[in-house]
Short mmCIF file of C-alpha atoms in Angstrom, two decimals:
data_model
loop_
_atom_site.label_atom_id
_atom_site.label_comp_id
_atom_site.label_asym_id
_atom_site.label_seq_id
_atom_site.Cartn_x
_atom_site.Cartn_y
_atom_site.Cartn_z
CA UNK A 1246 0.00 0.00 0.00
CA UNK A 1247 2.87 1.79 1.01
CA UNK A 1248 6.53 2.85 -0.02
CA UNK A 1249 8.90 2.29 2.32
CA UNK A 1250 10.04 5.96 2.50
CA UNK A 1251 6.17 7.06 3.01
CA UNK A 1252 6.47 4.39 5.75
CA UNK A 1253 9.20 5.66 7.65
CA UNK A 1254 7.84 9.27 8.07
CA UNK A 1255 4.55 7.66 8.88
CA UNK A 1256 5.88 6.18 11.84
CA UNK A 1257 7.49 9.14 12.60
CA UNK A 1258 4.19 10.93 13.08
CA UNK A 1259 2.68 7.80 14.47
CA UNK A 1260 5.30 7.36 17.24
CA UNK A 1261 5.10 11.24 17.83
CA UNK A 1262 1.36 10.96 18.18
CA UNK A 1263 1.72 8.36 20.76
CA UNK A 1264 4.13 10.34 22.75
CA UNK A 1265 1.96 13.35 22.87
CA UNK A 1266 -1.01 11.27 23.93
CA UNK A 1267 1.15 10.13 26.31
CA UNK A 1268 1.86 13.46 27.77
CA UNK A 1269 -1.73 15.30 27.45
CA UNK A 1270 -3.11 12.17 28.86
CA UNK A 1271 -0.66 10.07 31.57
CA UNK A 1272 0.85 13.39 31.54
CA UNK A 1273 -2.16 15.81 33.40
CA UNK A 1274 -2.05 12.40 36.18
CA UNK A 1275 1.52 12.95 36.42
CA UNK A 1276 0.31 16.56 36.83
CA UNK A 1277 -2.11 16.38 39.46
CA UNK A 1278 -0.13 14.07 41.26
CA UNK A 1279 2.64 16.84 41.24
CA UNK A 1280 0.30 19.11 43.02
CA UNK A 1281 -1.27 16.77 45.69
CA UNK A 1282 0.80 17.65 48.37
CA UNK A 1283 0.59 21.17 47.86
CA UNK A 1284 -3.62 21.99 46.50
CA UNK A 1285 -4.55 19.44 49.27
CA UNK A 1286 -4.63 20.73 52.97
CA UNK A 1287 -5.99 17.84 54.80
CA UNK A 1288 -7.02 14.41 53.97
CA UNK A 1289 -10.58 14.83 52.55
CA UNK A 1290 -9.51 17.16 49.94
CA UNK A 1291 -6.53 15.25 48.69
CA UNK A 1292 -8.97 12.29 48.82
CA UNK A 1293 -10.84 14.63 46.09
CA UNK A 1294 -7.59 15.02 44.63
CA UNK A 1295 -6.79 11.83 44.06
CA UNK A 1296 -10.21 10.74 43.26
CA UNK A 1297 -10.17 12.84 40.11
CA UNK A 1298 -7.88 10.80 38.88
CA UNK A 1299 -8.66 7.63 40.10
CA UNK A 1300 -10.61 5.96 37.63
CA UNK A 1301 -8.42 6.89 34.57
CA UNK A 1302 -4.83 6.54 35.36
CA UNK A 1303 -4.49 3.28 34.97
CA UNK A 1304 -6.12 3.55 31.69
CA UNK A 1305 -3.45 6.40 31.01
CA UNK A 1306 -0.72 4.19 31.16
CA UNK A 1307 -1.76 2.35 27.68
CA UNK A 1308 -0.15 5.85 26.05
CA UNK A 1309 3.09 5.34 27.97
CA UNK A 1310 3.09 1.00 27.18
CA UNK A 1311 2.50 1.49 23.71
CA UNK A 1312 5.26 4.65 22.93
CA UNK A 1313 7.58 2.48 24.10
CA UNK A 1314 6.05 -0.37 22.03
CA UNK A 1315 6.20 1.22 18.93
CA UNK A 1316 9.94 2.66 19.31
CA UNK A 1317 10.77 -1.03 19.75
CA UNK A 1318 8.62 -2.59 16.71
CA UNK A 1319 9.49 0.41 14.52
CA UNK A 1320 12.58 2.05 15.54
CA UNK A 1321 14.75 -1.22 17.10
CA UNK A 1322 17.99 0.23 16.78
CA UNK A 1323 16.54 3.37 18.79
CA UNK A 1324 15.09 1.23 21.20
CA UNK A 1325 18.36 -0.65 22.01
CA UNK A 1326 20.89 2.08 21.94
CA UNK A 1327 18.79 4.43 24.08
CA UNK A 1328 17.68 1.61 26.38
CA UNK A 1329 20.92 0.36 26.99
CA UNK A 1330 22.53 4.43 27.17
CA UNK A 1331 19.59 5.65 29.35
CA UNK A 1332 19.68 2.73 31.33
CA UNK A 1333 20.03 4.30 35.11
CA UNK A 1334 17.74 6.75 33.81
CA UNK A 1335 15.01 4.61 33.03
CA UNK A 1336 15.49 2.83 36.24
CA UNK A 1337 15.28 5.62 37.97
CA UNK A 1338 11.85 6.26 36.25
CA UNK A 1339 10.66 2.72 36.50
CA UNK A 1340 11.70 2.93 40.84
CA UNK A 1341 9.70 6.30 41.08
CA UNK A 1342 6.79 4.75 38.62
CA UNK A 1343 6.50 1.79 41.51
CA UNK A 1344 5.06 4.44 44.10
CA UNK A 1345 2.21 5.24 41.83
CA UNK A 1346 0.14 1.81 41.42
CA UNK A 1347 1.03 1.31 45.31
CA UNK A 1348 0.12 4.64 46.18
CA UNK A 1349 -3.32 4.65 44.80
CA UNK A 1350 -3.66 1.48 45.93
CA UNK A 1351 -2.81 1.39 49.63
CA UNK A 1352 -2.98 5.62 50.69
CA UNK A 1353 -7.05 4.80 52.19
CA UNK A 1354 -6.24 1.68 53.40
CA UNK A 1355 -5.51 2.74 56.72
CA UNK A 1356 -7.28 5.86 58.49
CA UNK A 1357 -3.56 7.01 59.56
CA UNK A 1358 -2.92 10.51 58.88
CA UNK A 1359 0.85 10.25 58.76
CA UNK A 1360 0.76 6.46 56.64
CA UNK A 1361 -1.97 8.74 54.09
CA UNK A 1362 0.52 11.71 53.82
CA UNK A 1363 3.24 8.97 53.52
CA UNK A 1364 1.86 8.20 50.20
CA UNK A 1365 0.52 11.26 49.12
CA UNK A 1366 4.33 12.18 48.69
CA UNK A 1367 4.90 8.76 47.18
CA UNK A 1368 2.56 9.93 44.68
CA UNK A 1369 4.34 12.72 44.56
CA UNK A 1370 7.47 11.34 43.46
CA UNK A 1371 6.11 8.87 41.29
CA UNK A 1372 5.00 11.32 39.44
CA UNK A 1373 7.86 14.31 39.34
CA UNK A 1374 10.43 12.50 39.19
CA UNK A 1375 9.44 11.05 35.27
CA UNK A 1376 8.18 14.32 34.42
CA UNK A 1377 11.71 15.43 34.84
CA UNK A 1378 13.39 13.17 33.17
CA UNK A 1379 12.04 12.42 30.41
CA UNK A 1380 12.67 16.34 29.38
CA UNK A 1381 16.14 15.50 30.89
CA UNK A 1382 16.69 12.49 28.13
CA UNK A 1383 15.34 14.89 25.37
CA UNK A 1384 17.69 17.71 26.27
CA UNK A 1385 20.88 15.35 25.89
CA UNK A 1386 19.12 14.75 22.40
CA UNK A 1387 19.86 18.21 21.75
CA UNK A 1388 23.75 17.65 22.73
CA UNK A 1389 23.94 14.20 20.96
CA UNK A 1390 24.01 10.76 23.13
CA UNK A 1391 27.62 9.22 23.28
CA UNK A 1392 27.67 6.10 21.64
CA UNK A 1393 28.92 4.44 18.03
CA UNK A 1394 28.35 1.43 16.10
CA UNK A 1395 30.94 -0.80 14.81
CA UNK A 1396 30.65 -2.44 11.61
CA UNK A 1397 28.47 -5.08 12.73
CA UNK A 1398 26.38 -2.49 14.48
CA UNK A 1399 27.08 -3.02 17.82
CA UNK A 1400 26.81 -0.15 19.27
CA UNK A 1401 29.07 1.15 22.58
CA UNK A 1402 27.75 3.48 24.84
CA UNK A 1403 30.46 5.68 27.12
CA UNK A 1404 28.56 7.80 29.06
CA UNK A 1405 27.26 8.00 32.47
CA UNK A 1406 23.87 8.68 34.49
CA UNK A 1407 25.62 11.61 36.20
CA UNK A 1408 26.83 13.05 33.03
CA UNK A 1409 23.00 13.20 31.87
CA UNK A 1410 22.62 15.75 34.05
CA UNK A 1411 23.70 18.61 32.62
CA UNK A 1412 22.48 22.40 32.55
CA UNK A 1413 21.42 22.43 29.60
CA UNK A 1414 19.47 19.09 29.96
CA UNK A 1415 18.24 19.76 33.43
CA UNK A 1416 16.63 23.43 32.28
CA UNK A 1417 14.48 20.96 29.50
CA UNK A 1418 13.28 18.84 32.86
CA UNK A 1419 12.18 21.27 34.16
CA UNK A 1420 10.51 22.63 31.02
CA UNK A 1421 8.31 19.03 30.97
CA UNK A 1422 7.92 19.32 34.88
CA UNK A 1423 6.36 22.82 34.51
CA UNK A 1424 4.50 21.59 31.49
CA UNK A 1425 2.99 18.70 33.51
CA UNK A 1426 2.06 20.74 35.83
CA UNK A 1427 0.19 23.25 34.17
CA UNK A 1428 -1.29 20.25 32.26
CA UNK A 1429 -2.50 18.66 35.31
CA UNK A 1430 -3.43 21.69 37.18
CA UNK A 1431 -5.66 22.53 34.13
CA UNK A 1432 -7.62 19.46 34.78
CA UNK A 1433 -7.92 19.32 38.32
CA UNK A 1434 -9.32 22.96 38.10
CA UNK A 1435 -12.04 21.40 35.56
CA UNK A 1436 -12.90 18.52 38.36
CA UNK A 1437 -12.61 20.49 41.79
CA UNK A 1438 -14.79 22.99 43.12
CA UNK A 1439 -13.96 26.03 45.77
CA UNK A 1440 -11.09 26.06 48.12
CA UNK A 1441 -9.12 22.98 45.99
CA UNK A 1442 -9.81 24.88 43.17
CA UNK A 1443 -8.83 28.26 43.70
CA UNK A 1444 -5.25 26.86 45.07
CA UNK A 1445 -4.95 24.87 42.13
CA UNK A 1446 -5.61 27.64 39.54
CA UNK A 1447 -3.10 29.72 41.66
CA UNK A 1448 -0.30 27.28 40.85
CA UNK A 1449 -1.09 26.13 37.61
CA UNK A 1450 -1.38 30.15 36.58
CA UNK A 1451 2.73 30.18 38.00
CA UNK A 1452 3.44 26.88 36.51
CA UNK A 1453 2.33 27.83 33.13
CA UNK A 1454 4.28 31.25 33.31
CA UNK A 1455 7.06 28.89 34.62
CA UNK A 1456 7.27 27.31 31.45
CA UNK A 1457 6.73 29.32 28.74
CA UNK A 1458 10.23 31.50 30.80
CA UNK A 1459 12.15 27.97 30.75
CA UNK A 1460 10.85 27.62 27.04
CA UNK A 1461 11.90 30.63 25.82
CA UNK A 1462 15.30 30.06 27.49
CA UNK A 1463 15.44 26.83 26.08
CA UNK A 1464 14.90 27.63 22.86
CA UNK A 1465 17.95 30.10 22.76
CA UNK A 1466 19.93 28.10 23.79
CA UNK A 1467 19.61 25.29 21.56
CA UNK A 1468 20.29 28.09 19.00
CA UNK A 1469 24.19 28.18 20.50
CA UNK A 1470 24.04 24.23 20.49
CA UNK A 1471 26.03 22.56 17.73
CA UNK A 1472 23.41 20.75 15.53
CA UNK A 1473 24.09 17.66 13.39
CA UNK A 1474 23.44 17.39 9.55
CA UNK A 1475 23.31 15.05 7.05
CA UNK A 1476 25.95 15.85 4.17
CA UNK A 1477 25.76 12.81 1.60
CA UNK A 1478 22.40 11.80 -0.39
CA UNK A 1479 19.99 9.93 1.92
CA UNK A 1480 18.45 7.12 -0.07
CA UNK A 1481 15.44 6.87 1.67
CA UNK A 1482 14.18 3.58 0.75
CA UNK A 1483 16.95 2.14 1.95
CA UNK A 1484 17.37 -0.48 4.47
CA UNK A 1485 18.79 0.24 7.71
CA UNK A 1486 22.47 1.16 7.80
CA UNK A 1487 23.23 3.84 10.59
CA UNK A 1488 26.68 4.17 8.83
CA UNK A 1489 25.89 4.72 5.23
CA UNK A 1490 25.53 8.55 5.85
CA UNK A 1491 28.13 11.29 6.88
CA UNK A 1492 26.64 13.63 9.51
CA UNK A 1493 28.53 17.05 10.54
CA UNK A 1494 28.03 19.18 13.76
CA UNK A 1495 26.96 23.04 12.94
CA UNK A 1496 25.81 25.40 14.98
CA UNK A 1497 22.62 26.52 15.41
CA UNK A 1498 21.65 23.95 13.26
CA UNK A 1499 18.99 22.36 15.10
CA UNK A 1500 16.79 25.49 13.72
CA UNK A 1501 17.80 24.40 9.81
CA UNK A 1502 14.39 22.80 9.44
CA UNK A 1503 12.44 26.06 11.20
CA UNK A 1504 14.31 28.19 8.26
CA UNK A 1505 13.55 25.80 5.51
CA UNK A 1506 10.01 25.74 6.18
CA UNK A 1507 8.78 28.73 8.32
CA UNK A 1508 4.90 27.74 8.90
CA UNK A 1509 7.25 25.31 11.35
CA UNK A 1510 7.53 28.70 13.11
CA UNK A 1511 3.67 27.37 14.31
CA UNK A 1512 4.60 25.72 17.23
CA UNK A 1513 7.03 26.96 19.20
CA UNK A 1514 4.84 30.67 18.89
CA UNK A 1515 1.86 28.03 20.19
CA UNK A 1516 4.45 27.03 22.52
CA UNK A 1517 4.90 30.16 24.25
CA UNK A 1518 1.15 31.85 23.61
CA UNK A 1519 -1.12 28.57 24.58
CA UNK A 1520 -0.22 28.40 28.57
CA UNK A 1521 -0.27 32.18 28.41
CA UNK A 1522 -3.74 31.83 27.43
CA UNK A 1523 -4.44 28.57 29.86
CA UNK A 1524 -3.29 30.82 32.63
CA UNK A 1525 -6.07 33.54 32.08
CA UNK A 1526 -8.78 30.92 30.98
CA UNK A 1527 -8.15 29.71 34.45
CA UNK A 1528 -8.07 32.93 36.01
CA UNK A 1529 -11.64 33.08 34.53
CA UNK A 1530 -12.89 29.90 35.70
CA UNK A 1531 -13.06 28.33 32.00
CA UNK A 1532 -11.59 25.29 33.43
CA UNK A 1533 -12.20 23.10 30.14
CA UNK A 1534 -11.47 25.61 27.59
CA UNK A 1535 -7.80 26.00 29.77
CA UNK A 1536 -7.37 22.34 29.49
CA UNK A 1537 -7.47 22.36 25.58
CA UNK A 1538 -5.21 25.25 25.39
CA UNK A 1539 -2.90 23.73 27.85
CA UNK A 1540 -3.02 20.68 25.94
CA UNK A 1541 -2.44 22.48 22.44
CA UNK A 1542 0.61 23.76 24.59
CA UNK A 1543 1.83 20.30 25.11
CA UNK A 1544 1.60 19.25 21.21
CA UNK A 1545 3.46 22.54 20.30
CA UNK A 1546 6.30 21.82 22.63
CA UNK A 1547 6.87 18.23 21.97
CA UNK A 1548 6.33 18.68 17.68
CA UNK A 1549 8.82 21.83 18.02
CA UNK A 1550 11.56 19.31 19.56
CA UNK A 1551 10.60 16.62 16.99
CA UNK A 1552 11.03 19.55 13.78
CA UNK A 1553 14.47 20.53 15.58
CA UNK A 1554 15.75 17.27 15.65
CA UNK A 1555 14.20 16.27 11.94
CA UNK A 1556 15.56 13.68 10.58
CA UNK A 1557 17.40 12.55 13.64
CA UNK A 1558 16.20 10.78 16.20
CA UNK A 1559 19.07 10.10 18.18
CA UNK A 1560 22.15 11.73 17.84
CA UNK A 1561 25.37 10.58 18.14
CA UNK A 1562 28.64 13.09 20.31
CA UNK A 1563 30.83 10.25 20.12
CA UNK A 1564 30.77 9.49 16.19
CA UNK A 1565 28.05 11.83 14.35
CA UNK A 1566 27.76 9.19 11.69
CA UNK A 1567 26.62 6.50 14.09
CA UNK A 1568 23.64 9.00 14.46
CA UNK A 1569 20.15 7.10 14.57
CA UNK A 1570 17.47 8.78 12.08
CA UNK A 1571 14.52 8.24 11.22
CA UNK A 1572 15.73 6.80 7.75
CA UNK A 1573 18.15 4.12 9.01
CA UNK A 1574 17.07 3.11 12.21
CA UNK A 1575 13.41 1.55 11.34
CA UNK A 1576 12.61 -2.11 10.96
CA UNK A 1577 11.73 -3.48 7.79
CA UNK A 1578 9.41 -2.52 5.06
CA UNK A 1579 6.61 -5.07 5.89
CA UNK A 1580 7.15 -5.01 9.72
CA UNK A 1581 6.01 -1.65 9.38
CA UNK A 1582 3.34 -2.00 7.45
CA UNK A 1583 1.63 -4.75 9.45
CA UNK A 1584 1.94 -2.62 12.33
CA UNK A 1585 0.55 0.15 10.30
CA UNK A 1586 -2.72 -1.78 10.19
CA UNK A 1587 -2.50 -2.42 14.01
CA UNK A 1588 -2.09 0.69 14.77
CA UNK A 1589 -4.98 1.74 12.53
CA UNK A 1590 -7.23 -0.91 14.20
CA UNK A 1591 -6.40 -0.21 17.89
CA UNK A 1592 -5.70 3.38 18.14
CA UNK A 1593 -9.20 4.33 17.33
CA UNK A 1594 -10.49 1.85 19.88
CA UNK A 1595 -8.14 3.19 22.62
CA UNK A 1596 -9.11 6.53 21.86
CA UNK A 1597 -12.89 6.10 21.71
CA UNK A 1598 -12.99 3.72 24.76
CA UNK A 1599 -10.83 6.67 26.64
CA UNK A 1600 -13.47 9.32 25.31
CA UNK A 1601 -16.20 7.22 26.51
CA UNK A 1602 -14.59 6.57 30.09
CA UNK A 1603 -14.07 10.14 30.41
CA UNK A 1604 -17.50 10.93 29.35
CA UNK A 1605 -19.19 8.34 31.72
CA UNK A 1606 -17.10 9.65 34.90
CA UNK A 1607 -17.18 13.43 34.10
CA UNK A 1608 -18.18 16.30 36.83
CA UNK A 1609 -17.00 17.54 39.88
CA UNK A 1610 -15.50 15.87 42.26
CA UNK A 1611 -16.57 16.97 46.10
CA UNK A 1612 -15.90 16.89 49.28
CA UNK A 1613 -19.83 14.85 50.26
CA UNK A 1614 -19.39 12.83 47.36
CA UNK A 1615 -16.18 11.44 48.64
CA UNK A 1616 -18.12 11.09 52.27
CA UNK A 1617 -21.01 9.46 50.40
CA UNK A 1618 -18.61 6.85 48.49
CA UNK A 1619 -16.25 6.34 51.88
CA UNK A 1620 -15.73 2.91 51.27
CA UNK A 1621 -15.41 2.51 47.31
CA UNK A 1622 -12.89 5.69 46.29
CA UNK A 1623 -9.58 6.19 46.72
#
């Protein structure tokens, strides 16, 4: 049906669309979660707190299972490289994920103040922590990941977890913590009512101001950055061969792409004018309209990394022609096409089983209807 060249940028979008519904949608739990210990001032409310939640995050998760399914059925060389180079990373995210299932699970179990606030910062963590570095592993994007193939394409990585945290890549954590934020705050304002509310729209309003600062910042200084480009012919409907290309570092040439097409220019202007906006929806109590906006916010930051970074994927600082892109690191022409039609089979399915959960189990959440459910909630 399909060329393999079409293919490739398909799953480009495809994977990019999965990572954004990952972040409007696991990403506003991570959100709220951020918040809990903070919006909340005693028990009952961050019951409410939690509650709003409750009954989707699990379902959230399928975003975050099946990114990381798709990098690995369409993208294996990315998958391997970055999951063997991000290694302490990831298990750093996968020890802080482990207080979220728990933390929903057991927080009400016992009517202890201190084992409830116990978890509450469990969730807390659980929740930040990610948030912070996944913008942390797509800053050192930006700098280039240091590893190289051989010529059997085994590739060697020589960094470290410590040397991951860098200024540079640190400042884009906190970029996807503040985003987070605001995209969570933006959604508990929608589900909360008075007192919980007004805190909530207090923070969010800062967070969202937060980030558009850091993303600003950001954004100039991945101007200084040296960028990587591509200097041979690319033949696109090639199969995968990491080393068939010769890739130079330039600077400021992460914003080649931006100057070759400027309608580009799109989202990182979204970028900076939707939580602008999401802070004075909120400010006028139009909680859902804020939650689009701060959404839209979310898809212009993520699709003005992934134009920046166009055609790579994941660059290399140790050998720039050991570079992953999207043309050379994919699987094979009918691998990706069968998962084409999976993808077109299941996505819709997730997506209208998530619109009809969230439709089912809209409203506020209160105070008495958290005393009149005392023994079924959270």
């Amino acid at each position: 049906m399909f060329d393999y060249e079409t293919l490739k940028i398909i799953w480009w979008l495809l994977v990019g669309a999965l990572l954004i519904g990952f972040a409007i949608m696991d990403g506003h739990d991570m959100g709220v979660c951020s918040l809990l210990p903070f919006v909340g001032k005693d028990d009952e409310e961050r019951r409410v707190i939690v509650n709003t939640i409750g009954p989707h995050w699990e379902g959230n998760q399928v975003w975050f299972i099946t990114a990381g399914g798709a990098i690995f059925a369409a993208w294996p060389l990315v998958y391997a490289t970055a999951f063997s180079g991000f290694y302490w990373a990831l298990i750093a995210v996968l020890w802080a994920l482990f207080f979220r299932p728990v933390g929903f699970k057991y927080r009400s179990m016992v009517h202890n103040d201190k084992w409830r606030k116990s978890w509450d910062w469990g969730l807390f963590i659980g929740s930040f922590i990610p948030a912070v570095v996944f913008g942390v592993a797509f800053g050192n994007l930006f700098l280039g990941v240091p590893f190289s193939f051989d010529k059997y394409l085994v590739s060697t990585y020589t960094g470290s977890f410590w040397a991951l945290l860098n200024p540079f890549a640190i400042l884009c954590g906190l970029v996807s913590a503040t985003m987070l934020i605001m995209q969570g705050g933006a959604f508990l304002a929608h589900r909360t009512v008075e007192g919980i509310q007004e805190r909530t729209i207090k923070l969010t309003s800062i967070s969202a101001i937060v980030m558009v600062v850091l993303f600003v910042l950001a954004g100039f200084w991945v101007k200084s950055l040296d960028g990587y480009v591509i200097t041979n012919a690319i033949n696109t409907q090639g199969l995968p061969n990491p080393l068939a290309k010769e890739v130079t570092r330039q600077t400021g040439a992460w914003l080649n792409n931006f100057a070759q097409y400027p309608l580009a220019w799109i989202f990182p202007a979204l970028g900076v004018l939707m939580p602008i906006i999401t802070a004075v929806l909120l400010k006028a109590r139009k909680t859902l309209t804020a939650f689009i906006t701060s959404s839209l916010a979310v898809v212009s930051v993520i699709m003005t990394a992934g134009i920046s970074l166009f055609p790579f994927v994941m660059p290399s600082s140790s050998d720039p022609r050991s570079s992953l892109t999207m043309w050379d690191s994919v699987s094979s022409h009918l691998t990706l096409m069968v998962m084409f039609y999976v993808v077109l089979i299941l996505l819709p399915i997730v997506v209208s089983y998530t619109s009809w959960a969230y439709s089912v189990m809209r409203g506020k959440v209160t105070k008495a209807y958290i005393k009149e459910q005392e023994h079924t909630l959270y």
